[in-house]
Tab-separated table of C-alpha atoms in Angstrom:
chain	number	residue	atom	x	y	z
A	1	UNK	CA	116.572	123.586	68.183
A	2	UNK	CA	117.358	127.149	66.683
A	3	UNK	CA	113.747	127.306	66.006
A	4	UNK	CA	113.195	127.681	69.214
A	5	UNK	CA	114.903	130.572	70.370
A	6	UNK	CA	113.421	133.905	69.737
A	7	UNK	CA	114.550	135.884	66.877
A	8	UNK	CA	117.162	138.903	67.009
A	9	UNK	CA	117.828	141.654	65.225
A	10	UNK	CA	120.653	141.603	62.886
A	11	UNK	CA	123.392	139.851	63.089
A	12	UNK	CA	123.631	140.070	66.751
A	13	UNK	CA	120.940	136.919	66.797
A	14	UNK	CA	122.848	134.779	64.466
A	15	UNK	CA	126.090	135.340	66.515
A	16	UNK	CA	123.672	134.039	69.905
A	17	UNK	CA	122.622	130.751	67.971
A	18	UNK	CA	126.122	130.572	66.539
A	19	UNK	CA	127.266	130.408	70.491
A	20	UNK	CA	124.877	128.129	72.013
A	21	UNK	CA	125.297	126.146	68.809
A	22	UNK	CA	129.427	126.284	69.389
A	23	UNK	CA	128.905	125.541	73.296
A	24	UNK	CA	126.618	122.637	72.720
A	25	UNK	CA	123.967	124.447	75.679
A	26	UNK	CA	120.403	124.274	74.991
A	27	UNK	CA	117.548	125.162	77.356
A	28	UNK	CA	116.566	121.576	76.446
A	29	UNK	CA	119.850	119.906	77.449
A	30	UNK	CA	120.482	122.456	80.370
A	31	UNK	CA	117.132	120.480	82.263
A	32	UNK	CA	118.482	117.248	81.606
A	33	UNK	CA	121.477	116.499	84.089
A	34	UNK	CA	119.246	117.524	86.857
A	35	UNK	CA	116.257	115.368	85.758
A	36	UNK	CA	118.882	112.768	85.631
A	37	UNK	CA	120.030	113.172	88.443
A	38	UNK	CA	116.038	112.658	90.013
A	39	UNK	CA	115.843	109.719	88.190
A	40	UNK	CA	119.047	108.432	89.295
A	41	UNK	CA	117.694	109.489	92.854
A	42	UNK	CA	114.392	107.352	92.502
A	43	UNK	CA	116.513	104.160	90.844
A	44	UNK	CA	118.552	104.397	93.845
A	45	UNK	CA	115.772	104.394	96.058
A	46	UNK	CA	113.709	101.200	94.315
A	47	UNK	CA	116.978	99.456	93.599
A	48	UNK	CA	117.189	98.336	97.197
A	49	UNK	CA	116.599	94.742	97.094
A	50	UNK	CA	113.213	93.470	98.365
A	51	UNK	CA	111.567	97.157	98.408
A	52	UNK	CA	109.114	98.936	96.346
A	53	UNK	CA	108.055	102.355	96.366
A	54	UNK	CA	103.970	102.720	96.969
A	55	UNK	CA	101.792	103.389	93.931
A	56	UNK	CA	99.731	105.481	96.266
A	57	UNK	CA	102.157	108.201	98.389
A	58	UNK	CA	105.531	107.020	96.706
A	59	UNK	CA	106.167	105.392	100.173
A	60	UNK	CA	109.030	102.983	100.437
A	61	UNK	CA	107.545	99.239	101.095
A	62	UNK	CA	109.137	96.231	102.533
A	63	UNK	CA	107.172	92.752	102.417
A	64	UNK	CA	106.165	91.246	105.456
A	65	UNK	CA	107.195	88.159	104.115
A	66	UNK	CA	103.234	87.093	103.870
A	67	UNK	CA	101.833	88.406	100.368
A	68	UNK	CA	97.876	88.245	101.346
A	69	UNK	CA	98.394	90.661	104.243
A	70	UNK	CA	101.260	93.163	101.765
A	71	UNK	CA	97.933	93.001	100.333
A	72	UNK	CA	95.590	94.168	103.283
A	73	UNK	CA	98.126	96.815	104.169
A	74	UNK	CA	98.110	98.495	100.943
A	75	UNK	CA	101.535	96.588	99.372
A	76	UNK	CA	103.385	95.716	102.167
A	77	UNK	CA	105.086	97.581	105.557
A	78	UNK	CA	106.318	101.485	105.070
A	79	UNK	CA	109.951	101.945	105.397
A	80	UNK	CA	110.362	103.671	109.053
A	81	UNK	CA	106.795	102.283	110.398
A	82	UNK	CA	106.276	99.921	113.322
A	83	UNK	CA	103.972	96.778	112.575
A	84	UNK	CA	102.286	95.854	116.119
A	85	UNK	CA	101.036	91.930	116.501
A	86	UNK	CA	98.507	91.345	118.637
A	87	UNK	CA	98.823	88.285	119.996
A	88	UNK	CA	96.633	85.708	119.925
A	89	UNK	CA	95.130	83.897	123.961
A	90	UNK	CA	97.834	81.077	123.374
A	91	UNK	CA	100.608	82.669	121.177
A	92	UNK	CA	100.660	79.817	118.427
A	93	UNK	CA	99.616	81.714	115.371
A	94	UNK	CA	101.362	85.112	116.129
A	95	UNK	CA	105.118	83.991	116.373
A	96	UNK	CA	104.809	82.785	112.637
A	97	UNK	CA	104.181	86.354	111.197
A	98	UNK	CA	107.012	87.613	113.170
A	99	UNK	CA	108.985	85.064	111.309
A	100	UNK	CA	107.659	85.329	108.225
A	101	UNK	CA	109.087	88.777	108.565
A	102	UNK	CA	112.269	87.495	109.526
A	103	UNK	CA	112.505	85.012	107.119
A	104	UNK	CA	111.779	87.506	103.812
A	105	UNK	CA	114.889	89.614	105.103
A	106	UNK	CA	117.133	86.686	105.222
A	107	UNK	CA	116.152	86.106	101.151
A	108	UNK	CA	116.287	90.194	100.483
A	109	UNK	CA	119.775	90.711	102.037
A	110	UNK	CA	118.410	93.071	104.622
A	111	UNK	CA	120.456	93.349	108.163
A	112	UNK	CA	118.245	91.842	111.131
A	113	UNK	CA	118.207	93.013	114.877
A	114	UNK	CA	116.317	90.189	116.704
A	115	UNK	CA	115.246	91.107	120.538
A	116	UNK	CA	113.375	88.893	122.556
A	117	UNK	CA	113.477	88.276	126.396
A	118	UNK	CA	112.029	84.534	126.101
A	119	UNK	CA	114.111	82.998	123.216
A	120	UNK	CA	117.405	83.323	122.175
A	121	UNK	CA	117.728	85.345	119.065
A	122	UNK	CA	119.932	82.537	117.391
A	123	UNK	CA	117.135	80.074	118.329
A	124	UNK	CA	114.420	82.251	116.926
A	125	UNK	CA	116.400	82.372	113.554
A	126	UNK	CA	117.325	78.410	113.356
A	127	UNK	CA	113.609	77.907	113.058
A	128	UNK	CA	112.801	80.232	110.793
A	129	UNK	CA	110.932	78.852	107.591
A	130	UNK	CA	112.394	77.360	104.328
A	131	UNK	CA	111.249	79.573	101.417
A	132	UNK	CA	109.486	78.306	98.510
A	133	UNK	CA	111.322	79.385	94.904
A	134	UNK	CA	110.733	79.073	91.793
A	135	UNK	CA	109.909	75.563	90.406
A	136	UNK	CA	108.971	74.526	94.169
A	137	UNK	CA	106.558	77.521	94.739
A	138	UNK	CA	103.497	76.424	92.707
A	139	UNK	CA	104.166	72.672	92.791
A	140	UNK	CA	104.153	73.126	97.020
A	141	UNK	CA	101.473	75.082	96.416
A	142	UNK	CA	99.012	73.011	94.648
A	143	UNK	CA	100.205	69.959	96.668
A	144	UNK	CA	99.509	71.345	100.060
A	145	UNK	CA	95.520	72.759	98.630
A	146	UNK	CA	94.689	69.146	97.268
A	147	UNK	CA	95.570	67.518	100.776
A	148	UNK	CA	93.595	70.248	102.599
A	149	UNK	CA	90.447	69.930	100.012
A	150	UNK	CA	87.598	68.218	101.677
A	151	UNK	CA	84.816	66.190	99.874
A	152	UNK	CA	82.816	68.780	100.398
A	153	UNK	CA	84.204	71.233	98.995
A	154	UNK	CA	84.347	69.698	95.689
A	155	UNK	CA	80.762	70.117	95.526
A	156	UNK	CA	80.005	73.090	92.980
A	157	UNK	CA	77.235	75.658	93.762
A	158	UNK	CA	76.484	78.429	92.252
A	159	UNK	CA	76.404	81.451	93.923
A	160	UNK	CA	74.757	85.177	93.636
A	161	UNK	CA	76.067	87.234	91.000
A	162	UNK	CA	76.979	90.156	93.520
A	163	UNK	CA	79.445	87.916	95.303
A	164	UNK	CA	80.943	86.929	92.161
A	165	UNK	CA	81.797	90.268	91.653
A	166	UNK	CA	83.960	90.702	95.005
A	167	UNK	CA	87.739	91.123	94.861
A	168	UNK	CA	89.706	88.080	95.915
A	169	UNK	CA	91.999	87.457	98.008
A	170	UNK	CA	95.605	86.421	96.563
A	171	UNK	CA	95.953	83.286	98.111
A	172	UNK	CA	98.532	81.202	95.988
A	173	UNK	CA	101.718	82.130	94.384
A	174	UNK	CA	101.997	83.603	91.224
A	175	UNK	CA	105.964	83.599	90.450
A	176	UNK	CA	108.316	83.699	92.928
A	177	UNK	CA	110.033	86.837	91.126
A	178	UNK	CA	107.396	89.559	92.110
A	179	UNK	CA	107.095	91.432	95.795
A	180	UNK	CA	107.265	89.216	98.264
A	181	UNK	CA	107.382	85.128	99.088
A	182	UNK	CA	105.990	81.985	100.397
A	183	UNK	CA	107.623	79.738	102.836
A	184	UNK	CA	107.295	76.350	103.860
A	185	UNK	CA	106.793	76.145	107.625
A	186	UNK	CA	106.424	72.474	107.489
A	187	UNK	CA	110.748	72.739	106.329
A	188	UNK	CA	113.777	75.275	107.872
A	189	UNK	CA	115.850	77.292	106.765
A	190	UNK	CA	118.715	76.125	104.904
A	191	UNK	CA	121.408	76.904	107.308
A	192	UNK	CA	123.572	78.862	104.718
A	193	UNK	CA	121.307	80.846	104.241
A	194	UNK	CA	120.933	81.833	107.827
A	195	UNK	CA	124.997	82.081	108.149
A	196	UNK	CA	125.356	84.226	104.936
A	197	UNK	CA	122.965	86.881	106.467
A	198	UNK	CA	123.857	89.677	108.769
A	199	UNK	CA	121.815	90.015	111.745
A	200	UNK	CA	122.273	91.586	115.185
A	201	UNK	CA	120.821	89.543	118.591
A	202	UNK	CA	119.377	91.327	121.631
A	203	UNK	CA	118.703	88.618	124.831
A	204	UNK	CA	117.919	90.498	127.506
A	205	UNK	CA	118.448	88.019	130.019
A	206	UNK	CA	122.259	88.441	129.147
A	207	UNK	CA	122.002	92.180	129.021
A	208	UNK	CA	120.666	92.205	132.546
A	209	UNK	CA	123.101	90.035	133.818
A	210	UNK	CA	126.170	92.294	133.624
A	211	UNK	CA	124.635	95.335	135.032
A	212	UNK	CA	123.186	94.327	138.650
A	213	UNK	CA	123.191	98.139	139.840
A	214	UNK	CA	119.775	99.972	138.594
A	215	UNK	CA	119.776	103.808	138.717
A	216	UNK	CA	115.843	104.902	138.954
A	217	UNK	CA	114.933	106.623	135.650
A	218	UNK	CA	111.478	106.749	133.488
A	219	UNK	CA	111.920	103.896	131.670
A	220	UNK	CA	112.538	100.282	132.631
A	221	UNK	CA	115.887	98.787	132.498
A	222	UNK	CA	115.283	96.594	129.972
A	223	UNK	CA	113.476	99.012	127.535
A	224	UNK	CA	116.582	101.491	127.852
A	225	UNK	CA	119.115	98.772	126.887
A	226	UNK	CA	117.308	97.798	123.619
A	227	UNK	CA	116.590	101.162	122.642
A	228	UNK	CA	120.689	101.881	122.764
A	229	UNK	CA	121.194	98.923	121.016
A	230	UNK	CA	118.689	99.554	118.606
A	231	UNK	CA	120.229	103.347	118.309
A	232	UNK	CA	123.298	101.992	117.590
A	233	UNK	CA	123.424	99.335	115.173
A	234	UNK	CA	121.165	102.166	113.355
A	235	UNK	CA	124.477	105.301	113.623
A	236	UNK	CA	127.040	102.687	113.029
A	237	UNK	CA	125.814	100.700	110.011
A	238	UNK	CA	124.746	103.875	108.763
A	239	UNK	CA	120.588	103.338	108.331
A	240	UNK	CA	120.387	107.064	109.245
A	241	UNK	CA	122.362	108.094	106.131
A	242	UNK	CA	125.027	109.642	107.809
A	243	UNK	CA	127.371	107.877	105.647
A	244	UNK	CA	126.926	109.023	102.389
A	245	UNK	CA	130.173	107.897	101.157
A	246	UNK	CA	128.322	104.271	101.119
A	247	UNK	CA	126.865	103.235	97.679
A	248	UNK	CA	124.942	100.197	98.780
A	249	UNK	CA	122.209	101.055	100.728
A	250	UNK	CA	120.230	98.672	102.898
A	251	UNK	CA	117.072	97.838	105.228
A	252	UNK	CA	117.337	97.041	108.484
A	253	UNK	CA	114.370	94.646	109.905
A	254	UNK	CA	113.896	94.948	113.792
A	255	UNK	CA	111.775	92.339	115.653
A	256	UNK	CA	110.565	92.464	119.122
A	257	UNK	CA	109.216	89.881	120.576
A	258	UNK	CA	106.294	89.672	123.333
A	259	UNK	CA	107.075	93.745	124.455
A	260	UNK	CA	105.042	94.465	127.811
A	261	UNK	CA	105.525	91.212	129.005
A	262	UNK	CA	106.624	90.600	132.207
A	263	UNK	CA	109.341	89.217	131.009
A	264	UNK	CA	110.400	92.782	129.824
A	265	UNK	CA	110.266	94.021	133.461
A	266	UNK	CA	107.235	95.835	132.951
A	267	UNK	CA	104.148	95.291	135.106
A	268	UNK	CA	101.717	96.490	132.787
A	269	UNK	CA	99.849	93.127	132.078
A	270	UNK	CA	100.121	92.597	135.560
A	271	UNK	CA	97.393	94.775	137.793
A	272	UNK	CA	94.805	97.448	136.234
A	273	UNK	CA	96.541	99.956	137.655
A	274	UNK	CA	100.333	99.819	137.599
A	275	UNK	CA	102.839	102.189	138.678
A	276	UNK	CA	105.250	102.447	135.693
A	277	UNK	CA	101.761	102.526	132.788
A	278	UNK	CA	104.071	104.912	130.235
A	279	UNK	CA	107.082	102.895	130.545
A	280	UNK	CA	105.514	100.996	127.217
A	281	UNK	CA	104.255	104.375	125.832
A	282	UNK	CA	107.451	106.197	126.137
A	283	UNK	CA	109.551	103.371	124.367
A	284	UNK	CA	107.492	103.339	121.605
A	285	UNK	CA	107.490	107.031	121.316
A	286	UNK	CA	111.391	106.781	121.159
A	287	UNK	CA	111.554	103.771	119.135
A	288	UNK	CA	109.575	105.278	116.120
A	289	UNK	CA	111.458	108.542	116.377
A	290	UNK	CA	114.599	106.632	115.632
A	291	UNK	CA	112.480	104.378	112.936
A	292	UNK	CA	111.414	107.455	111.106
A	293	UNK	CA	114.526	108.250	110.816
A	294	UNK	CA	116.461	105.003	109.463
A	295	UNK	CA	115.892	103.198	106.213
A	296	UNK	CA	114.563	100.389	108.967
A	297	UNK	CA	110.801	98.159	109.438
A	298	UNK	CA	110.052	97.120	113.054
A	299	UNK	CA	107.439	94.487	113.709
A	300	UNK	CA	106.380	93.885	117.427
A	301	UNK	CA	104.034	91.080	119.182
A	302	UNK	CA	102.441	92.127	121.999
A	303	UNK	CA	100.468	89.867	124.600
A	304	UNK	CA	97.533	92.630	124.589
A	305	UNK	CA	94.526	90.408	126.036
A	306	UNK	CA	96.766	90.607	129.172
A	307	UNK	CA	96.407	94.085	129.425
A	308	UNK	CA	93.277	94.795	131.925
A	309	UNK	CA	93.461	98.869	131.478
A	310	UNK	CA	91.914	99.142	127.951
A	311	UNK	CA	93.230	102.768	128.197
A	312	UNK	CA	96.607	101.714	127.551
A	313	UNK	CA	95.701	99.748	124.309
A	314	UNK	CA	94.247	102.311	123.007
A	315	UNK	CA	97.626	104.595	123.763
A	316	UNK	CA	99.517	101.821	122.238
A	317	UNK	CA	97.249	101.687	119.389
A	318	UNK	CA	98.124	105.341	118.554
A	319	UNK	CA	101.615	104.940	118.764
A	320	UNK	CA	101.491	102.421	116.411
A	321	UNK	CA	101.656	102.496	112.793
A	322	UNK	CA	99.951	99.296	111.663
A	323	UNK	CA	98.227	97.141	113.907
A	324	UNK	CA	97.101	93.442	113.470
A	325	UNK	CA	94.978	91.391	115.997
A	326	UNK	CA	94.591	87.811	115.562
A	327	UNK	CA	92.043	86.074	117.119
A	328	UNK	CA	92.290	82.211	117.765
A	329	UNK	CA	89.735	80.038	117.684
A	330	UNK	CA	91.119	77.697	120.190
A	331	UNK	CA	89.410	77.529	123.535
A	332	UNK	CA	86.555	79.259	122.409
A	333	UNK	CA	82.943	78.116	121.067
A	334	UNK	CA	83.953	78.669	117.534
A	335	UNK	CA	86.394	75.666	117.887
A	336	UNK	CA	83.320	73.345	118.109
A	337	UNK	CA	80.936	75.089	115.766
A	338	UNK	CA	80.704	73.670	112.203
A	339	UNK	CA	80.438	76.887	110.854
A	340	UNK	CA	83.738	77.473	111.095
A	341	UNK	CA	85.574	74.498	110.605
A	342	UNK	CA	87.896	75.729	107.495
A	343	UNK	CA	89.404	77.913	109.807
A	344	UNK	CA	91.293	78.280	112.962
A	345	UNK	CA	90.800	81.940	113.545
A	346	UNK	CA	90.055	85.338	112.383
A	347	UNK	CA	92.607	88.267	111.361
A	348	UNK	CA	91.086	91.634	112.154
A	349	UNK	CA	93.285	94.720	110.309
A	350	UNK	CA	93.038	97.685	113.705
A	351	UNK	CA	94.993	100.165	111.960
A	352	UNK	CA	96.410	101.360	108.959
A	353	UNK	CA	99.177	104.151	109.000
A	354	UNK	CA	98.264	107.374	106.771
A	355	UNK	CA	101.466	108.544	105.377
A	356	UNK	CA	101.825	111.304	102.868
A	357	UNK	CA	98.002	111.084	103.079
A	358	UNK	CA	95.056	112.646	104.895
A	359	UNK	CA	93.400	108.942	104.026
A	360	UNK	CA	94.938	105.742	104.645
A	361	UNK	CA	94.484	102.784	102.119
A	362	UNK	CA	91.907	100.909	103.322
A	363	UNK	CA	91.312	97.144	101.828
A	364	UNK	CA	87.451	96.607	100.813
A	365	UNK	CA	87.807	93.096	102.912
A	366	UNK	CA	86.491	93.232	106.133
A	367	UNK	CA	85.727	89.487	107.104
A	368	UNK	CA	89.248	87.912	107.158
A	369	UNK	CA	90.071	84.393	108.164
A	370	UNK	CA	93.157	82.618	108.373
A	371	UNK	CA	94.237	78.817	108.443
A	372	UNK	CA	97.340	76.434	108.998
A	373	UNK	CA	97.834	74.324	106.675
A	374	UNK	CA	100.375	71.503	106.048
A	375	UNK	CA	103.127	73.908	104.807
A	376	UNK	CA	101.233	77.624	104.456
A	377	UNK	CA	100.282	80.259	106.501
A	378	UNK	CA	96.930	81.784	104.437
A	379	UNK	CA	94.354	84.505	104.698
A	380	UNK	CA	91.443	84.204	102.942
A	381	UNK	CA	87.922	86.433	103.061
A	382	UNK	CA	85.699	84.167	105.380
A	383	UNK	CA	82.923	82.661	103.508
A	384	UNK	CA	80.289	80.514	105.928
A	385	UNK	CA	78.910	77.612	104.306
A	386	UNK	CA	74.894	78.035	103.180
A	387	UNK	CA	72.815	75.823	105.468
A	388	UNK	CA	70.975	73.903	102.602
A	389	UNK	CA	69.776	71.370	104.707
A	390	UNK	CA	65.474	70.250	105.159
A	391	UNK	CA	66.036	70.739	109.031
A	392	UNK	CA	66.729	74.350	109.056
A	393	UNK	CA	65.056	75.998	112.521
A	394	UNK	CA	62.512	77.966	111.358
A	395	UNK	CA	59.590	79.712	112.709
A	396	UNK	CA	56.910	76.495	112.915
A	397	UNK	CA	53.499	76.999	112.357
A	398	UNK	CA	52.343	77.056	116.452
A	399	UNK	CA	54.866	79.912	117.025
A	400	UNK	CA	53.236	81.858	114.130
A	401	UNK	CA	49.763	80.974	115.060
A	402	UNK	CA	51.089	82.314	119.291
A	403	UNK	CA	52.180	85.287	117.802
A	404	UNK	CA	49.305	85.919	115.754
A	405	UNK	CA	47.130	85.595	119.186
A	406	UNK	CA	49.174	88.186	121.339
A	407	UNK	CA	48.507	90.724	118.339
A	408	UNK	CA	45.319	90.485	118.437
A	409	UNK	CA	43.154	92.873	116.661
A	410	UNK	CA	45.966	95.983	117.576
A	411	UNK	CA	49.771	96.308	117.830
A	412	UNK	CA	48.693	97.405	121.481
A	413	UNK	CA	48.430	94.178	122.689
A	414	UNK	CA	52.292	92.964	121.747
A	415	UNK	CA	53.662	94.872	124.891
A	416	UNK	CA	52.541	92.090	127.082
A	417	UNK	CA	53.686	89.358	124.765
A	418	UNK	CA	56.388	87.236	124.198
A	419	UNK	CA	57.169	87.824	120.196
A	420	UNK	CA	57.614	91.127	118.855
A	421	UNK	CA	57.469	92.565	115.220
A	422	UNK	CA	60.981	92.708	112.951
A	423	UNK	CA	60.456	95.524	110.853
């Protein structure tokens, strides 16, 4: 290390190196408590269980508690980002991502804050699912694909080389030690489980109850309540950081269930043109000021396909981080057609969240399917099945030799027919 420092004249140099020598200070060693003290900064930051910071932006991720879509969002949900549901026309598909998301903060240690005007919080959690760990994971797994294999689909084909080259989607467990887990929604919750987490329940049915008199203000009475309750479980637990005497740190996981229902008090999937339209803007505007502010995730199901104004979706949609729509195939025509009969509806990724970015991370699957099995919730790319069959409708020779007569000599002569060209 003496090497290094420049050369004096005299003794006067010697006597420098002698001193630094003496004192034990380097430049070298001078740079190392404070990159230490970075690196001590980042463990402390990744060392929060069930988080991981973003290979991308250096974001802090939380699971969602279903691995495929961690996937589709670019590794899972942002620390201090809302996750909007859309529900699906019957809500049967949608309440099992919010518990999924539940669920994978019960088995991380992370504090929950459960609102809901339908169902009692304590409700919501006793059905929650039973995680699959370790030696259970893959043998679950593998047991729940071979009763949902058809004879069909043991049928090999081979297939074009450019679709063998497409990235697929992660649709069994791996080991139950990396980001993220699988759950068994066929099986609860062990109940200690549920007991030796902390959560934090929000019924607004009781909250209304002990306040009958309603002073007029911009937001509904309902919305107001949660967002105190929500602002202070946040100060008092310390998610803000204003407690920096506390060495643990922790995530708090917020879920809302059905907001802008009329359940909520809010008329907006009521008439076209209600009254009290920003009452749903205005809370989220509040609630993701306080989010981006809080080591806290927030996921929210919405009933949007009651929502005749498509003005306000699309002011929703903005104030949303990530937004999910899933699409049922129940009472529709695609519950009848063979086509899609590996499925029971589609999963369509609205928006991703650009943080730390001036791109977000978009997945390369666009065609997304998901299906209820015996025990899993899955989301796989949606492949149609090739029609190999002899009686495949086709152009027959008649309608060729029609269209072949309104041509005629000219192209002219197609306006007044009934086929036209496909260029």
């Amino acid at each position: 290390m003496a090497a290094a420092w420049p050369r004096g004249s005299g003794t006067g140099g010697t006597g420098c190196v002698a001193a630094a020598a003496s004192k034990n200070v380097t430049s070298f060693q001078r740079r190392g408590p404070r990159a230490s003290s970075s690196d001590s900064g980042g463990s402390r930051l990744v060392s929060i269980a069930g988080t991981r910071p973003s290979v991308r932006n250096g974001q802090l991720l939380v699971s969602t508690g279903l691995p495929a879509l961690d996937q589709l969002l670019g590794g899972g949900l942002a620390v201090g980002t809302v996750l909007l549901i859309e529900e699906d026309k019957y809500n049967i598909y949608s309440p099992l991502l919010f518990k999924y998301f539940l669920a994978e903060g019960i088995i991380n240690g992370h504090t929950l804050l459960v609102a809901s005007a339908k169902e009692d919080p304590e409700k919501i959690l006793q059905e929650l699912p039973a995680p699959l760990l370790d030696d259970n994971c893959k043998k679950e797994f593998d047991e729940d694909i071979h009763n949902d294999k058809t004879p069909e689909s043991n049928i090999k084909m081979k297939i074009a080389w450019r679709y063998q080259l497409l990235p697929k989607m992660e649709a069994g467990p791996v080991s139950s030690s990396r980001f993220g887990h699988y759950y068994d929604v066929s099986k609860k919750m062990p109940q200690e489980l549920i007991e030796a987490s902390k959560w934090h329940g929000f019924f607004l049915p009781e909250k209304m109850s002990s306040t009958l008199n309603i002073e007029p203000c911009s937001l509904t009475h309902g919305y107001i309540k949660l967002l105190q309750f929500i602002q202070k479980i946040i100060y008092e637990e310390g998610f803000d950081g204003s407690n920096p005497q506390k060495k643990q740190k922790n995530i708090l996981r917020i879920g809302i269930q059905n907001l802008g229902s009329p359940l909520w008090g809010d008329d907006v999937c009521c008439t076209e043109n209600c009254d009290n339209s920003h009452n749903l803007m205005k809370f989220l505007y509040i609630l993701r000021g306080l989010l981006r502010t809080s080591l806290s995730a927030c996921i929210i199901t919405m009933p949007t396909h009651l929502i005749q104004n498509k003005a306000i979706i699309a002011r929703i949609t903005n104030l949303s981080d990530t937004v999910v729509h899933l699409e049922s195939f129940i009472g529709s025509e695609r519950e009848t057609n063979p086509l899609y009969k590996d499925y029971h509806g589609l999963i369509h990724i609205r928006q991703i969240p650009r943080l730390n970015n001036l791109i977000c991370d978009v997945s390369d699957v666009k065609d997304l399917a998901f299906k209820l099995k015996r025990k899993l919730f899955t989301i796989e790319r949606l492949h149609l099945p090739p029609d190999l069959s002899d009686t495949v409708s086709r152009s027959s020779k008649q309608d060729v030799a029609e269209s072949a007569t309104l041509l005629g000599p000219g192209c002219g002569m197609m306006a007044g027919g009934k086929k036209h060209l496909d260029f």
